[in-house]
Short mmCIF file of N, CA and C in Angstrom, two decimals:
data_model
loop_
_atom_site.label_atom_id
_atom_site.label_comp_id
_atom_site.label_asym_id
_atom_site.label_seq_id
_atom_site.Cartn_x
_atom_site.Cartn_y
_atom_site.Cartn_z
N UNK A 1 -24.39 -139.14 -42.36
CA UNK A 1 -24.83 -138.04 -43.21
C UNK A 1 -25.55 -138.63 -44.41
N UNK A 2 -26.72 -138.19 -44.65
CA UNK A 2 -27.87 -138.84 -46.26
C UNK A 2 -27.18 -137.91 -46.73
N UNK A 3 -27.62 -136.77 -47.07
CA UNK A 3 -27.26 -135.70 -48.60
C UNK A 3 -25.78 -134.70 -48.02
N UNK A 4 -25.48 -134.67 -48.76
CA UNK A 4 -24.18 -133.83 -49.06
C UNK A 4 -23.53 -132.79 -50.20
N UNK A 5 -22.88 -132.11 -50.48
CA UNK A 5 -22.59 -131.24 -51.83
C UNK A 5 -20.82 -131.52 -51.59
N UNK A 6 -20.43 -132.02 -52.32
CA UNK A 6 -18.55 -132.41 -52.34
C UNK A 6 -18.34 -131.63 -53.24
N UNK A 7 -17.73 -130.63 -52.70
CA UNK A 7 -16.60 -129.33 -53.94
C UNK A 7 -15.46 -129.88 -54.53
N UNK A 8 -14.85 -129.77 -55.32
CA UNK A 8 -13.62 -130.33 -55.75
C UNK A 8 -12.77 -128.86 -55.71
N UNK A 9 -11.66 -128.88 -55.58
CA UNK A 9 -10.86 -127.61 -55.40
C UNK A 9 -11.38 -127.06 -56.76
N UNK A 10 -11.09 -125.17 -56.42
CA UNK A 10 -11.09 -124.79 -57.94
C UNK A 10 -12.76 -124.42 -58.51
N UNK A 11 -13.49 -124.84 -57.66
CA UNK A 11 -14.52 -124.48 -57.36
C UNK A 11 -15.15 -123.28 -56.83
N UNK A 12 -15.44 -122.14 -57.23
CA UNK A 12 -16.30 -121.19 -56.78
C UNK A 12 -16.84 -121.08 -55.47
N UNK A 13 -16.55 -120.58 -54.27
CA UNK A 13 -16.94 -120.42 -53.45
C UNK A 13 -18.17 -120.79 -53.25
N UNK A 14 -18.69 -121.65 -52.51
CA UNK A 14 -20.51 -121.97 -52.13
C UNK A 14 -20.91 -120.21 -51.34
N UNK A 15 -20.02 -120.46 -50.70
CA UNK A 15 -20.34 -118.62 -49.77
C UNK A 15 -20.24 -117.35 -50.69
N UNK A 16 -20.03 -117.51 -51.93
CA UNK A 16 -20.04 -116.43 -52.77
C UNK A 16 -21.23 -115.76 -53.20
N UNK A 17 -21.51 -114.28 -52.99
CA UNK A 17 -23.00 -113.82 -52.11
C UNK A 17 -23.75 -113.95 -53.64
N UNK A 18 -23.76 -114.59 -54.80
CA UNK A 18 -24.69 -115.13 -56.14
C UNK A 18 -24.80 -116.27 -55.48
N UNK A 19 -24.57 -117.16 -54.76
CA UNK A 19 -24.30 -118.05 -54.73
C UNK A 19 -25.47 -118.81 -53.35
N UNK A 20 -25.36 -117.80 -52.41
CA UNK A 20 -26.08 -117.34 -51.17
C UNK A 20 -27.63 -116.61 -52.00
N UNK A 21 -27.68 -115.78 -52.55
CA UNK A 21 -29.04 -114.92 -53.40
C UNK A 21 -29.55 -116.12 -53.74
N UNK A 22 -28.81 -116.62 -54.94
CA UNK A 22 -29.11 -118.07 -55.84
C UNK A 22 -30.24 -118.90 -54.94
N UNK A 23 -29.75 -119.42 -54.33
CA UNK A 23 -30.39 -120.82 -53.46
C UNK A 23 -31.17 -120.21 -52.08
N UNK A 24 -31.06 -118.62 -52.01
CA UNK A 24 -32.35 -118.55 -50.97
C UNK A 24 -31.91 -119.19 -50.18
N UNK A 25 -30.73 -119.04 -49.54
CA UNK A 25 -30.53 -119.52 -47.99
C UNK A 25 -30.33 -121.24 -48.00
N UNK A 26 -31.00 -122.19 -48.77
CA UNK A 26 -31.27 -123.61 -48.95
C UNK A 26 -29.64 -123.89 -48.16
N UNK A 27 -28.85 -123.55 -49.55
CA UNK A 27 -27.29 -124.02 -49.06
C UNK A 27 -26.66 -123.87 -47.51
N UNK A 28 -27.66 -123.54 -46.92
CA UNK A 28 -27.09 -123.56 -45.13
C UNK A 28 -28.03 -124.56 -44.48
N UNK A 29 -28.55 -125.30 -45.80
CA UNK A 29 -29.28 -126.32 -44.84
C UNK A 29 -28.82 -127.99 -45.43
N UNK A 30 -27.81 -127.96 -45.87
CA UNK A 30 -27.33 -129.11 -46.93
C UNK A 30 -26.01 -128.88 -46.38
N UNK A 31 -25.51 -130.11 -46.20
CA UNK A 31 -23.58 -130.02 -45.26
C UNK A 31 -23.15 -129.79 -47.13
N UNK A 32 -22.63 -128.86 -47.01
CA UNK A 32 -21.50 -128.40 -48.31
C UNK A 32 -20.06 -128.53 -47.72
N UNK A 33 -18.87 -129.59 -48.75
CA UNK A 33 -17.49 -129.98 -48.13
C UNK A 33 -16.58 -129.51 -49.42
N UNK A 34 -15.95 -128.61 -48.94
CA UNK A 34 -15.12 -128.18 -50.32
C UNK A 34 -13.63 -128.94 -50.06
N UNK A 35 -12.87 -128.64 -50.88
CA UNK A 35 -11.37 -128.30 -51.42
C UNK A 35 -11.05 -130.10 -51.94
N UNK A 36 -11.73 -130.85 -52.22
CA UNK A 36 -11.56 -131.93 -52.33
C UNK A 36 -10.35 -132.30 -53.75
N UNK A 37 -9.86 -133.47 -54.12
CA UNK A 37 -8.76 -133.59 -55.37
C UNK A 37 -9.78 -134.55 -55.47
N UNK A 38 -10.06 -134.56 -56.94
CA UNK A 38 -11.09 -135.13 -57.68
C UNK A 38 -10.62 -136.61 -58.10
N UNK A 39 -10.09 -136.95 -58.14
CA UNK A 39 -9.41 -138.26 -58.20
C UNK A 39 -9.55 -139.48 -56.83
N UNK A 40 -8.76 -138.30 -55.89
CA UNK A 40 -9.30 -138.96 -54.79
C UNK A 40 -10.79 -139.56 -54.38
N UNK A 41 -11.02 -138.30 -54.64
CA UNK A 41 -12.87 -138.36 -54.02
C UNK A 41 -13.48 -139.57 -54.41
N UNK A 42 -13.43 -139.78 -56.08
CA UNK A 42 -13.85 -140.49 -56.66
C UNK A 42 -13.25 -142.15 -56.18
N UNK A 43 -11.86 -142.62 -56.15
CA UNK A 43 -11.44 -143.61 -55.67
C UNK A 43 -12.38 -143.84 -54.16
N UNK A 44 -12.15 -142.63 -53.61
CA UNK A 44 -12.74 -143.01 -51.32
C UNK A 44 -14.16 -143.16 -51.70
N UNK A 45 -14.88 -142.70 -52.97
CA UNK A 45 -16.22 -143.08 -52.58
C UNK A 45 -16.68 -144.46 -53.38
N UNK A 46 -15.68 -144.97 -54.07
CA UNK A 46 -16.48 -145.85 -54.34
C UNK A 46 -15.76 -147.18 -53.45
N UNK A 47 -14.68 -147.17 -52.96
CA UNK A 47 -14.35 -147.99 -51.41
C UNK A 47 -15.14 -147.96 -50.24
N UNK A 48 -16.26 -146.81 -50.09
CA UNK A 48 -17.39 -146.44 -49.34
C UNK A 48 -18.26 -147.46 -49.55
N UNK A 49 -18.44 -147.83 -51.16
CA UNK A 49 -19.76 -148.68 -51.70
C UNK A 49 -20.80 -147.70 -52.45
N UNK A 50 -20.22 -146.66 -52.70
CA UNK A 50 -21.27 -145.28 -53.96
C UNK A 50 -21.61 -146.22 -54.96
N UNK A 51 -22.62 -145.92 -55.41
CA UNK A 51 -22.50 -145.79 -56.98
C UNK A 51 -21.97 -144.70 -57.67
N UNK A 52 -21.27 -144.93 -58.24
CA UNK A 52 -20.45 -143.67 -59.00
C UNK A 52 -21.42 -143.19 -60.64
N UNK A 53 -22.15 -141.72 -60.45
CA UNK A 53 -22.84 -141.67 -61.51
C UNK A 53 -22.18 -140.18 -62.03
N UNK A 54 -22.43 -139.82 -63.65
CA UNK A 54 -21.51 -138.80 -64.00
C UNK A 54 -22.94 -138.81 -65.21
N UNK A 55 -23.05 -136.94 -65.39
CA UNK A 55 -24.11 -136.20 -65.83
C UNK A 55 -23.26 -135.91 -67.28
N UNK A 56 -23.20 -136.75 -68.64
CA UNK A 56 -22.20 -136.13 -69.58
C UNK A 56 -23.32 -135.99 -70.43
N UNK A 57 -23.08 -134.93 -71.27
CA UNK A 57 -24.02 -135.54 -73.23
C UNK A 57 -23.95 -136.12 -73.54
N UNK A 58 -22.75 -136.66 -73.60
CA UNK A 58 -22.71 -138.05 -74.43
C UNK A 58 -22.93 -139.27 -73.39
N UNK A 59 -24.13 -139.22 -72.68
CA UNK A 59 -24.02 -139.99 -71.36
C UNK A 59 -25.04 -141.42 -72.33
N UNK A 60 -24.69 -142.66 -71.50
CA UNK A 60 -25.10 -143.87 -72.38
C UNK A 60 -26.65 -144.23 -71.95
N UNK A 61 -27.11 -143.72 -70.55
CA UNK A 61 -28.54 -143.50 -70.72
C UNK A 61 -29.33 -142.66 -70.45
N UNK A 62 -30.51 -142.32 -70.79
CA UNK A 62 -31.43 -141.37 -70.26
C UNK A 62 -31.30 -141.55 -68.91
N UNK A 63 -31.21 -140.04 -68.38
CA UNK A 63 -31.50 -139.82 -66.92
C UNK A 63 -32.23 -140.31 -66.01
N UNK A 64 -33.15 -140.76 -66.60
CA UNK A 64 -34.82 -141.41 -65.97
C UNK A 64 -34.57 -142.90 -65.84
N UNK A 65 -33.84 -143.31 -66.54
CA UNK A 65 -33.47 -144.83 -66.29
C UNK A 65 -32.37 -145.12 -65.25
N UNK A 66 -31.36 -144.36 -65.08
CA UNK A 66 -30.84 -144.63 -63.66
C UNK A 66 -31.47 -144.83 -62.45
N UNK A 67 -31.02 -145.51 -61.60
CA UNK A 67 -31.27 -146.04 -60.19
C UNK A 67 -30.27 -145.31 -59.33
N UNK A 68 -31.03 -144.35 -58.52
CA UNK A 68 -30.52 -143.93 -57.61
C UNK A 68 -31.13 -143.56 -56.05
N UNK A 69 -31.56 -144.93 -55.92
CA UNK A 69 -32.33 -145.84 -55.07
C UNK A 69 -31.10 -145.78 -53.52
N UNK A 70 -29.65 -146.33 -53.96
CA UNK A 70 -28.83 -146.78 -52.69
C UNK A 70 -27.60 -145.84 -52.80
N UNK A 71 -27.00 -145.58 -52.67
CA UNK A 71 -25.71 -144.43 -51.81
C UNK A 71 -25.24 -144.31 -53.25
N UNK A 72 -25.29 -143.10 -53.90
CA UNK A 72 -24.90 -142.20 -55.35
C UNK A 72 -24.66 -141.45 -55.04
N UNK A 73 -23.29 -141.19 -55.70
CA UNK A 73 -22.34 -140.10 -56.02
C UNK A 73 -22.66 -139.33 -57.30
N UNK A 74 -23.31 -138.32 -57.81
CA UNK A 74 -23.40 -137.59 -58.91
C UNK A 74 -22.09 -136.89 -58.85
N UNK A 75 -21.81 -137.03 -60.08
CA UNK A 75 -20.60 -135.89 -60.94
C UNK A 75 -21.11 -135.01 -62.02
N UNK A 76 -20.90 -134.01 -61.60
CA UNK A 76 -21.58 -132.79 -62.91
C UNK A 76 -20.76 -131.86 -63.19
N UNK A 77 -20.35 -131.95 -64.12
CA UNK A 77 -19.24 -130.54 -64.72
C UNK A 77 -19.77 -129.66 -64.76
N UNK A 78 -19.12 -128.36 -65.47
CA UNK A 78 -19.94 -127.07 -65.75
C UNK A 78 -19.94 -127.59 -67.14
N UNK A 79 -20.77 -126.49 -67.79
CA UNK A 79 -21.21 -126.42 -68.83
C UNK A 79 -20.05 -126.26 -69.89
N UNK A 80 -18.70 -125.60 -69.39
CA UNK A 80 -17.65 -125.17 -70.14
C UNK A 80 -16.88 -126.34 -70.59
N UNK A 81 -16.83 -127.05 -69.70
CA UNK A 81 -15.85 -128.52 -69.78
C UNK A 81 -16.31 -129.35 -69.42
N UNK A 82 -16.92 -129.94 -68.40
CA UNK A 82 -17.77 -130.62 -68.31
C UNK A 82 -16.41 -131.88 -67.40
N UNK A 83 -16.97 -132.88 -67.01
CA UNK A 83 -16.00 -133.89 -66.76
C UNK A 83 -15.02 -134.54 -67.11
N UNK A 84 -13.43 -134.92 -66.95
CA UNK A 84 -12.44 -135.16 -67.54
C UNK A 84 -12.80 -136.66 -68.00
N UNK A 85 -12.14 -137.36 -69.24
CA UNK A 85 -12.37 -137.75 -69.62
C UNK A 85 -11.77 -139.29 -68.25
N UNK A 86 -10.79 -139.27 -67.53
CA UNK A 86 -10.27 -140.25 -66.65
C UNK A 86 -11.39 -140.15 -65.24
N UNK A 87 -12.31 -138.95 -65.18
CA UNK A 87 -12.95 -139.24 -64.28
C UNK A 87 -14.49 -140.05 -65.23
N UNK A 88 -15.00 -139.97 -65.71
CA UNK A 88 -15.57 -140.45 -66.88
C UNK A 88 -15.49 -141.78 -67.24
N UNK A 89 -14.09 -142.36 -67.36
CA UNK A 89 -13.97 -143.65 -67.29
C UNK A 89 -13.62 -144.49 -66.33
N UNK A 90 -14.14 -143.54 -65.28
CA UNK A 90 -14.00 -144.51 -63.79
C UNK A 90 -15.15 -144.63 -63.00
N UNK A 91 -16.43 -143.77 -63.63
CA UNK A 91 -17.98 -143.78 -63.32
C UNK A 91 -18.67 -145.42 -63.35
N UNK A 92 -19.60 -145.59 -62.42
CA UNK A 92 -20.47 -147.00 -63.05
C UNK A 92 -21.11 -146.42 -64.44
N UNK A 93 -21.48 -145.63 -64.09
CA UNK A 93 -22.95 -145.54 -65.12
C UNK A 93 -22.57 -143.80 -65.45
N UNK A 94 -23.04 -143.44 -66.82
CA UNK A 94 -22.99 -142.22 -67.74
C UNK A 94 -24.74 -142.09 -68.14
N UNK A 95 -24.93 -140.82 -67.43
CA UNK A 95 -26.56 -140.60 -67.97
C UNK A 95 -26.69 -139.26 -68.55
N UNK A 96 -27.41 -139.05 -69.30
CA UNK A 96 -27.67 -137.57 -69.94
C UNK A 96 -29.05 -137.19 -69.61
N UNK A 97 -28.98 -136.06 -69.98
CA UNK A 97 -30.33 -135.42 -70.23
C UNK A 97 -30.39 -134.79 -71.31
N UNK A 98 -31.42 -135.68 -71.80
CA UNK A 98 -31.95 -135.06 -73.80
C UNK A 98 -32.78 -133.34 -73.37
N UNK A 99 -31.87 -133.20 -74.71
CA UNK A 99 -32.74 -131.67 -75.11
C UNK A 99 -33.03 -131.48 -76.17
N UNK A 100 -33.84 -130.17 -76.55
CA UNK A 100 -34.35 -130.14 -77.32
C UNK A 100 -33.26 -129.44 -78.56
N UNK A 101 -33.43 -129.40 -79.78
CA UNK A 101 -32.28 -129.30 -80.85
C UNK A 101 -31.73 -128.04 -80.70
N UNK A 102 -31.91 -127.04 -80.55
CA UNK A 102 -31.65 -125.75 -80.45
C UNK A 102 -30.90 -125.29 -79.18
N UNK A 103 -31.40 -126.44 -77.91
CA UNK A 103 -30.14 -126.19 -76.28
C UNK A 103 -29.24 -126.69 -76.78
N UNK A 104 -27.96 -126.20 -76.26
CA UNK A 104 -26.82 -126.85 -76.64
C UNK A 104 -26.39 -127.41 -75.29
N UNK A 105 -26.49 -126.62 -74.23
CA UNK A 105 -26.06 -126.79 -72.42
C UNK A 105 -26.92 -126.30 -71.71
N UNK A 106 -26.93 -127.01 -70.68
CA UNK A 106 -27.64 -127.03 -69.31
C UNK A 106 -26.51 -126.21 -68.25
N UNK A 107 -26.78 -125.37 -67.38
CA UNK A 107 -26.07 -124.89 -66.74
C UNK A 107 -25.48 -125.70 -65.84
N UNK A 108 -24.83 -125.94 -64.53
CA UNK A 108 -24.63 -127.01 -63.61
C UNK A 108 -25.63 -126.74 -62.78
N UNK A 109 -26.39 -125.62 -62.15
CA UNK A 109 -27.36 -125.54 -61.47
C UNK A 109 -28.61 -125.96 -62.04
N UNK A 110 -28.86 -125.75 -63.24
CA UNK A 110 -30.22 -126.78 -64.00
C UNK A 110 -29.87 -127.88 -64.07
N UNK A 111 -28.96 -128.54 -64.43
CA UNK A 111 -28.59 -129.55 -64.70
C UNK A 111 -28.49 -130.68 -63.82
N UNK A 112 -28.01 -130.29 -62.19
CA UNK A 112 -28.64 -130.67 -61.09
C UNK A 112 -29.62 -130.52 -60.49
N UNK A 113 -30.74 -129.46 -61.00
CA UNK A 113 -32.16 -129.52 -60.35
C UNK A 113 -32.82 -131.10 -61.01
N UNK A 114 -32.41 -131.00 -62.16
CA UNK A 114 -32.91 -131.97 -62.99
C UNK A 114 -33.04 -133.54 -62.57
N UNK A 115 -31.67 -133.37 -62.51
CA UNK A 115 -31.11 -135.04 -61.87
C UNK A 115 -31.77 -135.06 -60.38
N UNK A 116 -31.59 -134.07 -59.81
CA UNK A 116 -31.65 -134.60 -57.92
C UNK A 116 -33.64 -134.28 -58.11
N UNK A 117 -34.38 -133.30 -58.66
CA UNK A 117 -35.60 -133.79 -58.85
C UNK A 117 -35.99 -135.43 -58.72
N UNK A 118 -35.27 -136.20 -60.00
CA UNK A 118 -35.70 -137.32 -60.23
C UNK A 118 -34.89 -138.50 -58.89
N UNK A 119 -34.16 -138.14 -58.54
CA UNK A 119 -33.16 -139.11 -57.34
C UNK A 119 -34.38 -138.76 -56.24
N UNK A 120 -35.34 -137.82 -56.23
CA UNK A 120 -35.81 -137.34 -55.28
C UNK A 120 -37.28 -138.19 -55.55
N UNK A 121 -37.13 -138.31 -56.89
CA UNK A 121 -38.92 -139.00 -57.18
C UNK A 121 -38.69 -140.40 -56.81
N UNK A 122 -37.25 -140.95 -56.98
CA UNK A 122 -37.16 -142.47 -56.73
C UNK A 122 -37.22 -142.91 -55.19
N UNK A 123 -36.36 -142.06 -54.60
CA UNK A 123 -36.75 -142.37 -53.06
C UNK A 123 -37.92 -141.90 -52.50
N UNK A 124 -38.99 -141.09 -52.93
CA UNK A 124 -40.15 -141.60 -52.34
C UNK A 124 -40.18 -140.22 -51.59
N UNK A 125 -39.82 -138.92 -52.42
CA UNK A 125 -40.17 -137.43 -51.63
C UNK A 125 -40.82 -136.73 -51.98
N UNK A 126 -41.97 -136.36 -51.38
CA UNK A 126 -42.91 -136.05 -52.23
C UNK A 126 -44.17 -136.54 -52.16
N UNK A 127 -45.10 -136.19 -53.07
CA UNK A 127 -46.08 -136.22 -54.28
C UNK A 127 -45.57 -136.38 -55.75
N UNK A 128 -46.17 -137.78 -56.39
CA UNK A 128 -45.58 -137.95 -57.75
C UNK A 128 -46.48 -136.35 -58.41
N UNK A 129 -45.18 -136.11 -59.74
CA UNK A 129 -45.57 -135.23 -60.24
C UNK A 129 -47.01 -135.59 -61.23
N UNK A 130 -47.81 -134.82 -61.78
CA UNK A 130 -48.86 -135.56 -62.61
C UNK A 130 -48.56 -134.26 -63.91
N UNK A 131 -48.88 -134.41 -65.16
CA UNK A 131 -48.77 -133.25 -66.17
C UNK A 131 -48.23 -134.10 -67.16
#
């Protein structure tokens, strides 16, 4: 399996019909795996060989400077809480995305267009953007 969506329990239904509207059908074309314990996940994927990457504000680099070139695991909270602080300190790498002074949060659905855009410019999908 290349791409995947890993639910962690506690998670909002992917089949929840905003959810289905939202993504225009997309989400029946992407393997989505729910009910996962977040602890776990995080330990089995990086015994896999992941890179373990986590989407915080206070993340230590710009988004654009990560490498996500070979087998990455993104972690993205919601906007409310965002990632625990023990999953956080078990990430390789902490990246953000700068905004402008007045955003305070990115939703989790912007917030992953954002990131998987650019995971998408590094492996080579596409047309580079020009603008």
């Amino acid at each position: 399996m290349r791409h995947a969506v890993l639910l962690t329990q506690n998670t909002v239904s992917f089949l929840n019909q905003k959810a289905v509207r939202a993504s225009a059908g997309s989400l029946f074309r992407v393997p989505i795996l729910s009910g996962f314990k977040l602890d776990g996940l995080v330990e089995n994927l990086r015994e896999r060989g992941f890179r373990l990457v986590a989407v915080n504000p206070n993340g230590d680099r710009d988004f654009r400077e990560g490498d996500y070139q070979g087998s990455t695991a993104l972690f993205i909270g919601n906007e409310g809480r965002g990632l625990t602080r023990s999953i956080l300190d078990k990430v390789d790498l902490k990246v953000k995305i700068p905004l402008a002074m007045a955003v305070e949060s990115l939703n989790v659905a912007i917030a992953s267009s954002i990131i998987l855009c650019e995971v998408a410019r590094q492996r080579g999908a596409g047309p580079p953007i020009r603008g």
